Every structure is written in structure tokens, then in C-alpha cells.
Amino acid sequence: MNVNAFSSGGLRAFGGCLFVLLFSLAGISCAEAVPAQSEYVIGTVCTVNLYEKGTKAAYKDIFDRLREIEARMSANADGTEVDAINKSAGVAPVAVHEDVRAVVKAALRFAALSGGALDPTIGPVVKLWNIGSDDPRVPSPAELKAALPLVDWKDVVVDDAAGTVFLKRAGMKLDLGAMAKGYAADEVARIIAKHKIPRAIVDLGGNVMAVGEKQGGEPWRVGVQDPSSERGNHIGILPVKNKTLVTSGIYERFFEADGKHYHHILSPRDGYPVENGLISVTIVADRSIDADCLSTATFALGLEAGRKLVESLPGVEAIFIDTDFRVTITPGLAGTFRITDDRFTLKKD
Ligand code: FAD
Ligand code: MG
């Protein structure tokens, strides 16, 4: 396969099958009480596999919670709490559930850490592109110029005492798409612990939480999908216990216009999809909200600044893949992450 196929218009060659999925590899010894369950919620297919002690009640709790989070946080539906915050931008603070405040606070923390590369107020720019809908389009430079001044995470006020979130200027819009799946994965892990289920794999559209370890004390082996092929082919394997892996990339949500590939991770600086030679970043961490914020933030920052940020955070690791299929890992993964596809090479410093 042509390793340059990811540059500019070359993505067309892969059509709609260009995505990365993290998946739990086979070899799991399981006496399943209730089979794995999947549902389309929070804008993606969510699959939960409770390998042991999984009950209908546990699955119900999990999927009820995911629907509750979607109902509070979707920026794509009327009547959610995020929608209410957006509609009251520049007018008044809005009382919201602590779920929403927790995600906004995490987003603001990582916005600060990334120097604004991650910005939860990217909403006006996201709406212009409309990527992921049936009707994506390339906005005009004038539209982007009008929207960009509304993007500034410093103009978000979270008041925990009052239980409110306020966007200071009219026209501002929150978009929690880069963070909420991570929060949701942490909530699913909490419910799994509450039900005293010792091992499980949670996959919220590629946002993976590996709970516990495999029976017998072995780590889960999580595969990092080959971005150039169908789901299921992996470029490498990472053994993990009680960790989350979250990937951001250019392969899953995108559209093409005039032979050009436009993906969904947008620069808060110029409003265009970030192009920095990366095709994906996978973050490995304890908390999925951190990993979700960081996957988007480090993708937007690029390899050097992204790696520096990850290395400054204890307990967080990353796998960066570039358009030439070179793979960069942070030091904590040396000796554990194993590349299994020889078209991909580990980049040495
Ligand atoms: P990530 O890298 O984690 O996030 C990328 C997303 O974050 C982009 O799609 C954009 O929304 C936003 N973003 C882009 N650039 C930046 C930036 N620089 N800083 C911060 N954020 C940025 N999708 C649908 O198609 N229909 C739905 O009805 C729908 N409902 C959803 C409801 C909820 C509660 C959530 C959490 C998501 C929903 N989504 C829906 C999906 C959502 O719009 C995002 O596209 C998705 O969460 C992207 O996740 P990711 O892991 O692929 O990428
Ligand atoms: Mg993210």
C-alpha cells in the first residue's frame, strides 16, 4: 500500500472504510452470563461486554446512563442542557446537572494545558462545517472569520456553588463532542464497579475502557486499528489492565469536496481541519475523560507539542501515527506496545 496515500486527496482511495477502531482481541476466557450489548447512543455505536457477573440489570443501568448523558450533553439536539447553555449565551447563566459541569471543567483544564488547541467553545465553527451530518460543506472564509471570535474557552464561567454554566458572549456555543464520550466511559466503569463486576470491555465508538484484567490475571490485549484498512486489522497491540485507550483521527468523520479531504478536528485558530502530518493519536490513561480531552488536544497540537504535553502528565501515554505510517510512542509504552504490521515503523528519536 502506498504510504503516502494519506496526503491531501489520496484519502479517496480508502473511501468510507478509513477509520481506526480499538478493539479487544480474542483469547478472552469468558463464562458470559448475558451476552455483550450494543446500542447507538451518544452519536456512536456503544458496545459493552461484561464478561463475568453481567446481568440484565447491570446492562440496563449502563445504557440508561448513556442515554441520560446524551440527553444532557448533545450539541446536536434541541432541549439538552448544552443547548440551553448555548441559547443563553451572553444573556444568563444556566443551571445544569453536575455531569455537564464536570465535562466543561475538564475541557477547560485541558484547554488551558493545550494553550487553546482544545477548545470546548469550538461550536460555531463545528456548526459551519456540519461534518458527520448528511450535509457537510466547506464554509467561506468570511463565515469562518465571523465565527472565530466566538471561540474562546476563557469566556466560559462554571459556578459550582450556583450549579451553572455561562458563555459570556452572545453567539458562543459549547460543543462537548471531544470530551463527553470519555466522561461516559468513566461513568460506565463506575456502574460496572458498583455491580461488583470484575472484568469488562467498554467500547464507546472506539473510546475503549478495559476494566480489570482477563481471567487468570493476564492483561487485556487491545489492538490499535490500522487507519488504512477495514475495521479489525490492527497495526499493533497494547497489553493493559484497568486502562482506557482513546483515539482521535482523520479517518472516521470526514467528507470530500473538490478532491480534498476535510476531517472533523478543527483548529480554533483558523477554523480549518488541522493538517499537521498526523493521522491518529491514541491516548492511554486511567481516566477516559482525560484521555478523550487529550486525544483531541494532542492531535490539534501536533506531534512535538502533543508529545511534550503527554510526557508532562503522570500516568498518561500516547501513540502517534503519521501519514508516512511512522509510529511515535511515549517512553512508558516502550517494551509493551508491539507493532504487528510491518508497513508501520516505530520512529526512534
Ligand atoms: P474527538 O477527537 O474526541 O472529538 C472531535 C470532535 O470534537 C469534533 O467532531 C467536534 O465536535 C469537536 N472538535 C473539533 N475540533 C475541536 C477542538 N479543536 N477542540 C475541541 N473540540 C473540537 N454525532 C452525530 O453525528 N449525531 C449525533 O446526534 C451526535 N450526538 C452526540 C451526542 C453526544 C452526547 C456526544 C458526546 C456526541 C454526539 N455525536 C453525535 C458525536 C460528536 O458530534 C462528535 O463528532 C464525536 O463525539 C467525535 O468523537 P471522536 O472520538 O471521533 O473525536
Ligand atoms: Mg477526544
PDB file of N, CA and C and ligand atoms in Angstrom, residues 178-179 248 292-293 295-296, ligand 2:
ATOM      1  N   ALA A 178     -15.699  16.377  21.883  1.00  0.00           N
ATOM      2  CA  ALA A 178     -14.325  15.887  22.066  1.00  0.00           C
ATOM      3  C   ALA A 178     -14.090  15.300  23.449  1.00  0.00           C
ATOM      4  N   MET A 179     -15.055  15.455  24.341  1.00  0.00           N
ATOM      5  CA  MET A 179     -14.823  15.046  25.734  1.00  0.00           C
ATOM      6  C   MET A 179     -15.880  14.116  26.314  1.00  0.00           C
ATOM      7  N   SER A 248      -8.127   9.781  18.523  1.00  0.00           N
ATOM      8  CA  SER A 248      -8.675  10.817  17.646  1.00  0.00           C
ATOM      9  C   SER A 248      -7.945  10.725  16.324  1.00  0.00           C
ATOM     10  N   ASP A 292      -9.843  11.373  26.488  1.00  0.00           N
ATOM     11  CA  ASP A 292     -10.626  11.938  25.383  1.00  0.00           C
ATOM     12  C   ASP A 292     -10.211  13.388  25.124  1.00  0.00           C
ATOM     13  N   CYS A 293     -10.105  14.159  26.207  1.00  0.00           N
ATOM     14  CA  CYS A 293      -9.642  15.548  26.047  1.00  0.00           C
ATOM     15  C   CYS A 293      -8.264  15.566  25.386  1.00  0.00           C
ATOM     16  N   SER A 295      -6.726  13.227  23.552  1.00  0.00           N
ATOM     17  CA  SER A 295      -6.586  12.712  22.182  1.00  0.00           C
ATOM     18  C   SER A 295      -6.856  13.842  21.187  1.00  0.00           C
ATOM     19  N   THR A 296      -7.882  14.622  21.460  1.00  0.00           N
ATOM     20  CA  THR A 296      -8.200  15.729  20.555  1.00  0.00           C
ATOM     21  C   THR A 296      -7.163  16.846  20.698  1.00  0.00           C
TER      22      THR A 296
HETATM   23 MG    MG B   2     -11.431  13.466  22.193  1.00  0.00          MG
END
